[in-house]
Short mmCIF file of C-alpha atoms and ligand atoms in Angstrom, two decimals:
data_model
loop_
_atom_site.label_atom_id
_atom_site.label_comp_id
_atom_site.label_asym_id
_atom_site.label_seq_id
_atom_site.Cartn_x
_atom_site.Cartn_y
_atom_site.Cartn_z
CA UNK A 1 67.72 -80.41 190.94
CA UNK A 2 64.35 -80.23 189.21
CA UNK A 3 64.43 -78.67 185.76
CA UNK A 4 62.73 -75.29 185.56
CA UNK A 5 59.47 -75.50 183.59
CA UNK A 6 59.82 -73.99 180.14
CA UNK A 7 57.75 -70.91 179.63
CA UNK A 8 55.58 -71.22 176.51
CA UNK A 9 57.09 -67.99 175.18
CA UNK A 10 60.66 -68.48 176.14
CA UNK A 11 62.37 -71.64 175.07
CA UNK A 12 64.19 -71.10 171.77
CA UNK A 13 65.86 -67.85 172.71
CA UNK A 14 69.56 -67.38 172.19
CA UNK A 15 70.88 -64.74 174.52
CA UNK A 16 71.49 -61.93 172.04
CA UNK A 17 67.99 -62.37 170.56
CA UNK A 18 66.30 -61.61 173.88
CA UNK A 19 63.92 -58.68 174.08
CA UNK A 20 62.71 -56.91 177.25
CA UNK A 21 59.07 -57.31 178.33
CA UNK A 22 57.12 -55.80 175.45
CA UNK A 23 53.74 -54.61 174.31
CA UNK A 24 53.33 -54.38 170.54
CA UNK A 25 50.62 -51.91 169.54
CA UNK A 26 49.39 -52.23 165.96
CA UNK A 27 47.80 -49.12 164.45
CA UNK A 28 45.63 -50.28 161.56
CA UNK A 29 44.60 -53.41 163.43
CA UNK A 30 41.85 -54.31 160.98
CA UNK A 31 44.04 -53.84 157.91
CA UNK A 32 45.13 -56.43 155.39
CA UNK A 33 48.79 -56.40 156.41
CA UNK A 34 47.89 -57.01 160.05
CA UNK A 35 45.92 -60.14 159.18
CA UNK A 36 48.20 -61.50 156.48
CA UNK A 37 51.60 -60.75 157.92
CA UNK A 38 51.83 -59.10 161.35
CA UNK A 39 49.64 -61.33 163.51
CA UNK A 40 50.96 -64.54 161.88
CA UNK A 41 54.52 -63.24 162.37
CA UNK A 42 53.89 -62.63 166.09
CA UNK A 43 52.25 -66.03 166.41
CA UNK A 44 55.24 -67.75 164.80
CA UNK A 45 57.64 -65.90 167.11
CA UNK A 46 55.55 -67.13 170.05
CA UNK A 47 55.60 -70.63 168.62
CA UNK A 48 59.40 -70.56 168.35
CA UNK A 49 59.82 -69.29 171.88
CA UNK A 50 61.23 -65.97 170.72
CA UNK A 51 58.87 -63.63 172.58
CA UNK A 52 59.68 -62.40 176.07
CA UNK A 53 57.75 -64.02 178.91
CA UNK A 54 55.86 -60.78 179.43
CA UNK A 55 54.50 -60.02 175.98
CA UNK A 56 51.25 -58.29 175.02
CA UNK A 57 49.63 -57.40 171.73
CA UNK A 58 47.24 -54.47 171.49
CA UNK A 59 45.26 -53.75 168.34
CA UNK A 60 44.36 -50.09 167.90
CA UNK A 61 41.74 -49.04 165.38
CA UNK A 62 38.75 -46.85 164.70
CA UNK A 63 36.22 -49.67 165.00
CA UNK A 64 34.95 -50.25 168.50
CA UNK A 65 35.34 -53.95 169.27
CA UNK A 66 35.80 -55.90 172.51
CA UNK A 67 39.07 -57.75 173.27
CA UNK A 68 37.37 -61.10 172.64
CA UNK A 69 36.40 -60.13 169.11
CA UNK A 70 39.92 -58.98 168.30
CA UNK A 71 41.21 -62.29 169.66
CA UNK A 72 38.86 -64.08 167.27
CA UNK A 73 40.06 -61.94 164.33
CA UNK A 74 43.66 -62.74 165.29
CA UNK A 75 42.92 -66.47 165.58
CA UNK A 76 41.29 -66.49 162.13
CA UNK A 77 44.29 -64.66 160.65
CA UNK A 78 46.68 -67.21 162.15
CA UNK A 79 44.62 -70.13 160.87
CA UNK A 80 44.53 -68.68 157.38
CA UNK A 81 47.98 -67.13 156.95
CA UNK A 82 50.46 -68.56 159.43
CA UNK A 83 53.25 -70.70 157.98
CA UNK A 84 52.72 -73.03 160.95
CA UNK A 85 49.55 -74.70 162.16
CA UNK A 86 48.07 -73.10 165.23
CA UNK A 87 49.03 -74.93 168.42
CA UNK A 88 46.19 -74.65 171.00
CA UNK A 89 48.73 -74.31 173.82
CA UNK A 90 50.68 -71.44 172.27
CA UNK A 91 47.54 -69.69 171.10
CA UNK A 92 45.83 -69.96 174.49
CA UNK A 93 48.79 -68.17 176.05
CA UNK A 94 48.97 -65.48 173.37
CA UNK A 95 45.19 -64.98 173.18
CA UNK A 96 45.09 -64.15 176.88
CA UNK A 97 47.50 -61.30 176.15
CA UNK A 98 45.81 -59.99 173.01
CA UNK A 99 43.83 -56.81 173.67
CA UNK A 100 42.16 -54.02 171.77
CA UNK A 101 41.86 -50.25 172.20
CA UNK A 102 39.55 -48.28 169.95
CA UNK A 103 39.77 -44.64 168.96
CA UNK A 104 40.37 -42.14 166.18
CA UNK A 105 43.95 -41.69 165.01
CA UNK A 106 43.64 -37.96 165.66
CA UNK A 107 41.79 -38.28 168.97
CA UNK A 108 44.16 -37.37 171.80
CA UNK A 109 41.88 -39.04 174.41
CA UNK A 110 42.29 -42.39 172.62
CA UNK A 111 46.06 -42.24 173.12
CA UNK A 112 45.50 -41.42 176.80
CA UNK A 113 43.33 -44.54 177.05
CA UNK A 114 46.07 -46.55 175.35
CA UNK A 115 48.64 -45.12 177.73
CA UNK A 116 46.48 -46.01 180.74
CA UNK A 117 46.00 -49.56 179.46
CA UNK A 118 49.76 -50.05 179.10
CA UNK A 119 50.34 -48.59 182.57
CA UNK A 120 47.77 -50.95 184.08
CA UNK A 121 49.51 -53.96 182.43
CA UNK A 122 52.76 -52.77 183.98
CA UNK A 123 51.06 -52.54 187.38
CA UNK A 124 49.70 -56.06 187.02
CA UNK A 125 53.10 -57.59 186.26
CA UNK A 126 55.11 -55.22 188.44
CA UNK A 127 57.56 -54.45 185.60
CA UNK A 128 58.15 -51.85 182.93
CA UNK A 129 57.08 -52.74 179.39
CA UNK A 130 58.76 -51.64 176.20
CA UNK A 131 56.09 -50.25 173.83
CA UNK A 132 56.62 -51.05 170.15
CA UNK A 133 54.21 -48.99 168.04
CA UNK A 134 53.65 -50.53 164.62
CA UNK A 135 52.13 -47.97 162.23
CA UNK A 136 50.43 -49.97 159.53
CA UNK A 137 47.71 -47.54 158.48
CA UNK A 138 47.18 -45.62 155.23
CA UNK A 139 49.90 -42.92 154.98
CA UNK A 140 47.35 -40.10 155.33
CA UNK A 141 47.22 -40.69 159.10
CA UNK A 142 50.94 -41.36 159.74
CA UNK A 143 51.61 -37.79 160.85
CA UNK A 144 48.60 -37.69 163.14
CA UNK A 145 49.60 -40.93 164.90
CA UNK A 146 53.20 -39.80 165.35
CA UNK A 147 52.10 -36.43 166.75
CA UNK A 148 49.70 -38.01 169.21
CA UNK A 149 52.25 -40.59 170.35
CA UNK A 150 54.39 -37.58 171.21
CA UNK A 151 51.63 -35.48 172.81
CA UNK A 152 50.41 -38.34 175.01
CA UNK A 153 53.93 -39.11 176.27
CA UNK A 154 53.84 -42.59 174.72
CA UNK A 155 56.85 -41.81 172.50
CA UNK A 156 59.07 -40.95 175.44
CA UNK A 157 58.07 -43.71 177.88
CA UNK A 158 61.15 -45.08 179.70
CA UNK A 159 63.41 -43.10 177.36
CA UNK A 160 67.02 -44.33 177.21
CA UNK A 161 66.26 -47.44 179.19
CA UNK A 162 66.07 -50.91 177.66
CA UNK A 163 62.29 -50.53 177.74
CA UNK A 164 62.18 -47.24 175.81
CA UNK A 165 59.39 -46.92 173.22
CA UNK A 166 60.05 -47.74 169.58
CA UNK A 167 58.11 -47.11 166.40
CA UNK A 168 57.96 -49.22 163.23
CA UNK A 169 56.66 -47.36 160.21
CA UNK A 170 55.31 -49.18 157.18
CA UNK A 171 55.69 -48.11 153.60
CA UNK A 172 55.09 -45.93 151.70
CA UNK A 173 57.65 -43.68 153.33
CA UNK A 174 56.61 -40.51 151.52
CA UNK A 175 55.66 -40.11 147.88
CA UNK A 176 58.56 -37.85 146.92
CA UNK A 177 61.49 -36.05 148.49
CA UNK A 178 59.45 -33.28 150.13
CA UNK A 179 56.90 -35.63 151.73
CA UNK A 180 59.61 -38.07 152.89
CA UNK A 181 61.46 -35.16 154.49
CA UNK A 182 58.26 -33.99 156.20
CA UNK A 183 57.68 -37.51 157.54
CA UNK A 184 61.28 -37.78 158.77
CA UNK A 185 60.86 -34.42 160.45
CA UNK A 186 57.61 -35.51 162.14
CA UNK A 187 59.24 -38.72 163.37
CA UNK A 188 62.39 -37.13 164.68
CA UNK A 189 60.42 -34.40 166.46
CA UNK A 190 58.75 -37.00 168.67
CA UNK A 191 61.32 -39.86 168.63
CA UNK A 192 65.08 -40.20 168.56
CA UNK A 193 66.46 -41.89 165.42
CA UNK A 194 67.44 -44.97 167.50
CA UNK A 195 63.73 -45.46 168.32
CA UNK A 196 62.63 -45.39 164.66
CA UNK A 197 62.39 -48.51 162.45
CA UNK A 198 61.45 -47.79 158.81
CA UNK A 199 60.39 -51.02 157.17
CA UNK A 200 61.39 -52.39 153.82
CA UNK A 201 60.21 -55.97 154.00
CA UNK A 202 62.74 -57.05 151.35
CA UNK A 203 65.47 -56.63 153.95
CA UNK A 204 63.74 -59.23 156.11
CA UNK A 205 63.97 -61.86 153.36
CA UNK A 206 66.48 -64.62 154.15
CA UNK A 207 68.16 -64.36 150.77
CA UNK A 208 68.66 -60.61 151.09
CA UNK A 209 70.42 -61.16 154.40
CA UNK A 210 72.39 -63.96 152.76
CA UNK A 211 73.68 -61.46 150.20
CA UNK A 212 75.68 -59.84 153.02
CA UNK A 213 76.94 -63.21 154.21
CA UNK A 214 77.94 -64.28 150.70
CA UNK A 215 79.75 -61.03 150.04
CA UNK A 216 81.50 -60.63 153.36
CA UNK A 217 82.01 -64.15 154.68
CA UNK A 218 83.61 -65.55 151.53
CA UNK A 219 87.00 -64.36 150.35
CA UNK A 220 86.61 -65.37 146.71
CA UNK A 221 84.21 -62.58 145.71
CA UNK A 222 85.91 -59.42 146.95
CA UNK A 223 88.91 -59.47 144.55
CA UNK A 224 86.48 -59.74 141.60
CA UNK A 225 83.85 -57.35 142.93
CA UNK A 226 84.79 -54.27 140.91
CA UNK A 227 85.09 -52.57 137.55
CA UNK A 228 88.09 -54.73 136.54
CA UNK A 229 86.06 -57.94 136.40
CA UNK A 230 82.38 -57.04 136.40
CA UNK A 231 80.80 -55.89 133.17
CA UNK A 232 77.40 -54.92 134.54
CA UNK A 233 74.74 -55.92 137.06
CA UNK A 234 71.05 -56.64 136.39
CA UNK A 235 68.50 -56.49 139.20
CA UNK A 236 65.05 -57.82 138.34
CA UNK A 237 62.03 -57.66 140.64
CA UNK A 238 59.32 -59.22 138.50
CA UNK A 239 55.76 -60.02 139.51
CA UNK A 240 53.07 -62.05 137.78
CA UNK A 241 50.22 -60.35 139.62
CA UNK A 242 48.47 -57.29 138.23
CA UNK A 243 47.13 -54.34 140.17
CA UNK A 244 44.39 -56.54 141.67
CA UNK A 245 42.14 -54.70 144.10
CA UNK A 246 44.75 -52.05 144.97
CA UNK A 247 43.86 -49.50 142.27
CA UNK A 248 43.27 -46.73 144.80
CA UNK A 249 46.80 -47.05 146.16
CA UNK A 250 48.57 -48.03 142.95
CA UNK A 251 47.20 -45.20 140.81
CA UNK A 252 48.85 -42.77 143.26
CA UNK A 253 52.04 -44.80 143.38
CA UNK A 254 53.18 -46.64 140.26
CA UNK A 255 56.11 -48.99 139.93
CA UNK A 256 58.89 -46.49 140.57
CA UNK A 257 57.57 -45.56 144.01
CA UNK A 258 56.12 -48.97 144.84
CA UNK A 259 59.11 -51.18 144.03
CA UNK A 260 62.18 -49.29 142.78
CA UNK A 261 62.69 -46.46 145.31
CA UNK A 262 62.65 -48.96 148.16
CA UNK A 263 63.06 -52.68 147.42
CA UNK A 264 65.15 -52.61 144.24
CA UNK A 265 67.38 -49.76 145.43
CA UNK A 266 68.03 -51.61 148.68
CA UNK A 267 69.16 -54.62 146.65
CA UNK A 268 71.40 -52.33 144.63
CA UNK A 269 72.91 -50.76 147.77
CA UNK A 270 73.64 -54.13 149.38
CA UNK A 271 75.21 -55.47 146.18
CA UNK A 272 77.42 -52.47 145.53
CA UNK A 273 78.32 -51.02 148.95
CA UNK A 274 81.83 -51.22 150.40
CA UNK A 275 82.54 -53.81 153.11
CA UNK A 276 81.33 -52.35 156.42
CA UNK A 277 83.86 -52.12 159.25
CA UNK A 278 81.66 -54.35 161.38
CA UNK A 279 78.33 -56.13 161.34
CA UNK A 280 76.53 -53.49 163.34
CA UNK A 281 73.54 -51.46 162.14
CA UNK A 282 75.28 -48.11 161.79
CA UNK A 283 78.33 -49.46 159.95
CA UNK A 284 76.14 -51.24 157.41
CA UNK A 285 73.78 -48.31 156.95
CA UNK A 286 76.71 -45.87 156.65
CA UNK A 287 78.02 -47.91 153.71
CA UNK A 288 74.61 -48.02 152.03
CA UNK A 289 74.26 -44.25 152.30
CA UNK A 290 77.79 -43.71 150.92
CA UNK A 291 76.91 -45.91 147.97
CA UNK A 292 73.62 -44.09 147.31
CA UNK A 293 75.51 -40.80 147.41
CA UNK A 294 77.89 -42.05 144.73
CA UNK A 295 75.04 -42.64 142.25
CA UNK A 296 74.79 -40.07 139.47
CA UNK A 297 71.47 -38.35 138.86
CA UNK A 298 69.80 -40.32 136.08
CA UNK A 299 69.62 -38.88 132.55
CA UNK A 300 66.03 -38.18 131.54
CA UNK A 301 66.10 -36.53 128.13
CA UNK A 302 66.76 -38.65 125.10
CA UNK A 303 68.43 -35.96 122.96
CA UNK A 304 72.08 -36.54 122.16
CA UNK A 305 72.65 -39.19 124.84
CA UNK A 306 70.35 -42.08 125.65
CA UNK A 307 67.98 -41.70 128.57
CA UNK A 308 68.53 -43.84 131.67
CA UNK A 309 64.86 -44.59 132.25
CA UNK A 310 61.97 -46.42 130.58
CA UNK A 311 58.38 -46.86 131.75
CA UNK A 312 55.41 -48.80 130.51
CA UNK A 313 51.93 -50.11 131.27
CA UNK A 314 50.82 -53.68 130.72
CA UNK A 315 48.42 -54.40 127.89
CA UNK A 316 46.13 -57.45 127.71
CA UNK A 317 47.92 -60.78 127.46
CA UNK A 318 48.26 -64.28 128.86
CA UNK A 319 49.51 -65.03 132.35
CA UNK A 320 49.70 -68.59 133.67
CA UNK A 321 47.71 -69.80 130.66
CA UNK A 322 44.87 -67.35 131.34
CA UNK A 323 43.81 -64.24 129.42
CA UNK A 324 44.20 -61.11 131.53
CA UNK A 325 43.11 -57.52 130.81
CA UNK A 326 45.45 -54.58 130.27
CA UNK A 327 46.06 -52.08 133.08
CA UNK A 328 43.69 -49.45 131.70
CA UNK A 329 40.86 -52.02 131.59
CA UNK A 330 41.37 -53.04 135.25
CA UNK A 331 38.77 -52.08 137.89
CA UNK A 332 38.94 -48.45 139.10
CA UNK A 333 41.80 -47.43 136.79
CA UNK A 334 41.37 -44.11 134.95
CA UNK A 335 41.14 -44.65 131.17
CA UNK A 336 43.84 -42.02 130.66
CA UNK A 337 45.98 -43.22 133.57
CA UNK A 338 49.63 -42.25 133.30
CA UNK A 339 50.68 -44.67 136.08
CA UNK A 340 53.57 -46.93 135.10
CA UNK A 341 53.32 -50.63 135.94
CA UNK A 342 56.87 -51.25 134.73
CA UNK A 343 60.08 -49.29 135.09
CA UNK A 344 63.64 -49.95 133.98
CA UNK A 345 66.59 -47.75 134.94
CA UNK A 346 70.32 -47.52 134.38
CA UNK A 347 72.28 -46.41 137.43
CA UNK A 348 75.89 -45.20 137.19
CA UNK A 349 78.00 -45.23 140.31
CA UNK A 350 80.88 -42.84 140.52
CA UNK A 351 83.49 -44.38 142.80
CA UNK A 352 86.73 -46.34 142.47
CA UNK A 353 84.97 -49.68 142.56
CA UNK A 354 82.17 -49.11 140.07
CA UNK A 355 83.02 -46.27 137.69
CA UNK A 356 81.79 -47.35 134.22
CA UNK A 357 79.82 -50.42 135.41
CA UNK A 358 76.10 -49.99 134.70
CA UNK A 359 73.62 -51.28 137.27
CA UNK A 360 70.29 -51.98 135.56
CA UNK A 361 67.14 -52.23 137.65
CA UNK A 362 63.74 -53.32 136.38
CA UNK A 363 60.46 -54.14 138.02
CA UNK A 364 56.95 -54.66 136.79
CA UNK A 365 53.59 -56.24 137.34
CA UNK A 366 52.16 -58.84 134.97
CA UNK A 367 55.57 -60.02 133.79
CA UNK A 368 56.37 -63.52 132.57
CA UNK A 369 56.94 -64.94 136.03
CA UNK A 370 57.45 -63.95 139.65
CA UNK A 371 61.17 -63.73 140.23
CA UNK A 372 63.58 -61.45 142.05
CA UNK A 373 67.17 -61.82 141.02
CA UNK A 374 70.51 -60.00 141.18
CA UNK A 375 72.67 -61.10 138.25
CA UNK A 376 76.31 -60.08 138.27
CA UNK A 377 77.74 -60.41 134.80
CA UNK A 378 81.50 -60.76 134.47
CA UNK A 379 83.70 -59.50 131.64
CA UNK A 380 84.77 -61.91 128.88
CA UNK A 381 88.21 -63.48 129.03
CA UNK A 382 90.89 -61.38 127.30
CA UNK A 383 91.97 -62.70 123.89
CA UNK A 384 89.57 -65.63 123.98
CA UNK A 385 91.30 -68.72 122.54
CA UNK A 386 87.93 -70.47 122.03
CA UNK A 387 86.45 -67.78 119.88
CA UNK A 388 87.01 -68.81 116.31
CA UNK A 389 84.50 -71.60 115.69
CA UNK A 390 80.90 -72.58 116.19
CA UNK A 391 82.07 -75.53 118.29
CA UNK A 392 82.48 -73.05 121.06
CA UNK A 393 79.23 -72.10 122.69
CA UNK A 394 80.28 -69.64 125.38
CA UNK A 395 78.22 -67.56 127.81
CA UNK A 396 79.45 -64.74 130.01
CA UNK A 397 80.21 -65.85 133.56
CA UNK A 398 77.20 -64.83 135.62
CA UNK A 399 76.67 -65.04 139.34
CA UNK A 400 72.94 -64.90 140.05
CA UNK A 401 71.49 -64.40 143.50
CA UNK A 402 67.95 -65.74 143.29
CA UNK A 403 66.14 -63.81 146.00
CA UNK A 404 62.76 -65.48 145.35
CA UNK A 405 61.16 -67.91 144.63
CA UNK A 406 63.38 -71.01 144.46
CA UNK A 407 65.90 -69.18 146.64
CA UNK A 408 69.52 -69.82 145.88
CA UNK A 409 72.68 -68.86 144.12
CA UNK A 410 73.95 -69.99 140.75
CA UNK A 411 77.13 -69.50 138.80
CA UNK A 412 77.36 -69.88 135.05
CA UNK A 413 80.70 -71.24 133.86
CA UNK A 414 81.85 -72.55 130.49
CA UNK A 415 82.80 -76.24 130.39
CA UNK A 416 84.09 -78.75 127.89
CA UNK A 417 81.43 -81.10 126.55
CA UNK A 418 82.74 -84.67 126.98
CA UNK A 419 83.90 -86.10 123.64
CA UNK A 420 86.83 -86.57 121.31
CA UNK A 421 86.86 -83.01 120.08
CA UNK A 422 86.85 -79.78 122.03
CA UNK A 423 83.39 -78.34 122.26
CA UNK A 424 82.23 -75.96 124.96
CA UNK A 425 78.92 -75.31 126.63
CA UNK A 426 77.79 -73.08 129.49
CA UNK A 427 76.99 -75.01 132.70
CA UNK A 428 75.32 -73.91 135.89
CA UNK A 429 76.49 -74.55 139.44
CA UNK A 430 73.56 -74.31 141.80
CA UNK A 431 73.04 -73.84 145.50
CA UNK A 432 69.39 -74.11 146.53
CA UNK A 433 68.16 -73.20 150.00
CA UNK A 434 65.35 -75.72 149.94
CA UNK A 435 67.69 -78.63 149.20
CA UNK A 436 70.39 -77.61 151.66
CA UNK A 437 68.38 -76.19 154.53
CA UNK A 438 64.79 -77.39 153.99
CA UNK A 439 62.05 -74.98 153.12
CA UNK A 440 60.31 -73.82 156.31
CA UNK A 441 62.20 -70.52 156.64
CA UNK A 442 60.84 -67.63 158.70
CA UNK A 443 58.84 -64.92 156.95
CA UNK A 444 60.43 -61.49 156.54
CA UNK A 445 58.04 -59.94 159.08
CA UNK A 446 59.03 -62.41 161.81
CA UNK A 447 62.65 -61.33 161.58
CA UNK A 448 61.76 -57.64 161.35
CA UNK A 449 59.34 -57.55 164.30
CA UNK A 450 61.85 -59.46 166.44
CA UNK A 451 64.73 -57.18 165.41
CA UNK A 452 62.73 -54.06 166.26
CA UNK A 453 61.83 -55.54 169.65
CA UNK A 454 65.50 -56.12 170.32
CA UNK A 455 66.38 -52.67 168.98
CA UNK A 456 68.53 -53.94 166.09
CA UNK A 457 68.15 -51.54 163.15
CA UNK A 458 70.42 -53.38 160.69
CA UNK A 459 67.53 -54.46 158.47
CA UNK A 460 65.67 -51.13 158.65
CA UNK A 461 66.16 -47.97 156.64
CA UNK A 462 67.76 -44.94 158.24
CA UNK A 463 66.39 -41.44 157.61
CA UNK A 464 69.36 -40.37 155.48
CA UNK A 465 68.90 -43.46 153.28
CA UNK A 466 65.29 -42.62 152.46
CA UNK A 467 66.34 -39.04 151.80
CA UNK A 468 69.05 -40.01 149.34
CA UNK A 469 66.95 -42.52 147.45
CA UNK A 470 64.13 -39.99 147.09
CA UNK A 471 66.66 -37.41 145.85
CA UNK A 472 67.48 -39.76 142.99
CA UNK A 473 63.91 -40.84 142.24
CA UNK A 474 61.97 -37.58 142.59
CA UNK A 475 63.31 -35.87 139.41
CA UNK A 476 62.19 -38.93 137.40
CA UNK A 477 58.72 -38.79 138.95
CA UNK A 478 58.47 -35.07 138.19
CA UNK A 479 59.64 -35.57 134.62
CA UNK A 480 57.14 -38.36 134.00
CA UNK A 481 54.34 -36.37 135.63
CA UNK A 482 55.08 -33.47 133.27
CA UNK A 483 55.08 -35.84 130.26
CA UNK A 484 51.70 -37.38 131.13
CA UNK A 485 51.17 -40.34 128.82
CA UNK A 486 53.70 -39.10 126.27
CA UNK A 487 56.47 -41.68 126.06
CA UNK A 488 54.51 -44.32 127.99
CA UNK A 489 55.35 -47.68 126.39
CA UNK A 490 53.22 -50.84 126.69
CA UNK A 491 54.00 -54.53 127.04
CA UNK A 492 51.85 -57.61 126.72
CA UNK A 493 50.91 -59.10 130.08
CA UNK A 494 52.98 -62.26 130.52
CA UNK A 495 55.99 -60.91 128.61
CA UNK A 496 59.35 -59.68 129.94
CA UNK A 497 58.48 -56.01 129.48
CA UNK A 498 58.43 -53.35 126.77
CA UNK A 499 60.75 -52.76 123.82
CA UNK A 500 62.00 -49.57 125.48
CA UNK A 501 63.41 -51.65 128.34
CA UNK A 502 65.39 -53.79 125.89
CA UNK A 503 66.50 -50.63 124.09
CA UNK A 504 67.77 -49.14 127.36
CA UNK A 505 70.32 -51.94 127.63
CA UNK A 506 71.00 -52.19 123.91
CA UNK A 507 72.37 -48.62 123.93
CA UNK A 508 75.28 -49.90 126.03
CA UNK A 509 75.56 -53.20 124.15
CA UNK A 510 73.77 -55.32 126.76
CA UNK A 511 70.61 -57.43 126.91
CA UNK A 512 68.37 -58.55 129.77
CA UNK A 513 68.63 -62.10 131.02
CA UNK A 514 65.46 -64.12 131.22
CA UNK A 515 65.75 -65.25 134.80
C1 BG6 B 1 55.01 -54.37 148.13
C2 BG6 B 1 54.35 -53.67 146.99
O1 BG6 B 1 55.88 -53.50 148.81
O2 BG6 B 1 55.76 -55.48 147.64
C3 BG6 B 1 53.49 -54.63 146.19
O3 BG6 B 1 53.53 -52.62 147.48
C4 BG6 B 1 54.27 -55.84 145.78
O4 BG6 B 1 52.96 -53.98 145.04
C5 BG6 B 1 54.99 -56.45 146.98
O5 BG6 B 1 53.39 -56.78 145.20
C6 BG6 B 1 55.92 -57.57 146.56
O6 BG6 B 1 56.43 -58.20 147.69
P1 BG6 B 1 56.96 -59.69 147.62
O7 BG6 B 1 57.52 -59.94 148.98
O8 BG6 B 1 55.77 -60.55 147.28
O9 BG6 B 1 57.98 -59.72 146.54
#
């Protein structure tokens, strides 16, 4: 029997990764994220045969441009940003299914045009299409888009069938508790929770997913994963870059909103949550929410007891051998800006597993190097027999999940130095992704777009998760807003952060690692 010809879009698919016929509609089609991440992600999915045979991409934006011009913009984005070279065969197929609809985000008629275009595609192929609406616009128009998706009937197309509509919403998901609640309310008025996919791109990173595999597919960690053996945990999300050209956004955001409330707290939740009863989206998200609920409100006043938070702005310094200006001297930053570019926090978790074990989180721009790491520091051995002499160089056992770059996992142990007397030295056992698996791993957005198409919400944030994390973060934002610049520390660009960050750990007898 002759082999069936392989469809350009459908060759690498394993059964459970199959999505129904789909049209992805990107709101904010001319934005930076669309060019850098979304279009290349879709192209790479096409390249790997992971898109359904009937797949369409529609860009939606205010600018009026013909389909052909949007196809050219998409091609340029793929050439510049895709992790794979563009294959003429794959692109020809995808280009023919790349369309554009123009209109205002608050213009009801534009959504009717979009609806008609999707219906005419369905007529052409004689099948229903799942619509996946990707909202990647500035947050000021989120509510308007959601409302119009509802009013035009796009939100409820084919409801409760495999082709029901879905919506992916980009960050920032609110700027505080009240605005996040309003956004959740807007979303759940027009969509059911199962249709909503709130993005945190850190969850799409391979190493973040590996954290779940390491914790729950290996039996050696669980017996140690608690207050009896773990002294504390340090989560670092450090960046070398400064504010760059994003002053308009960053001045309204700051590090706490931009990196801690979402990315760093997700890392915390995955590290500390209880084992889920199964590997399904709701079981995993239930455990994350339970963990977030067990976190104490952070202490803000430094009167009798030390505060749990520190913030700072970068001052001029050296990064990568080059002189760089301080935050205040960057383009479009207010001279009296009270926006923090660094934050460090101590979280206390009140449950049987973690009572008394501090979880420290820090993030900042213009730090010594770009690195994201979760370091689990174990307690010292009881009654250490190697303690009494300087022959014994001992380090605390540390298990470090290196999320990026140089992805991997390392364990610090103490070993005997070969020789005729007993000397000790810390040694590192390393697992590196690049060496074991090679380095061409999918980008976070590839995994996330595919998961949303399939309807798998495991790597997306549920409404109650955003609510709980904003409940913890909002009082800190309000406190800092009331303080203005009072208490704002500084750190030299290219350093590991301000003195107040070191002091935060010193109050409980700890010190930051230099990852
Ligand atoms: C984004 C923040 O969410 O994450 C940026 O808005 C930050 O300020 C970026 O630079 C970091 O992402 P990554 O994947 O490069 O660590």
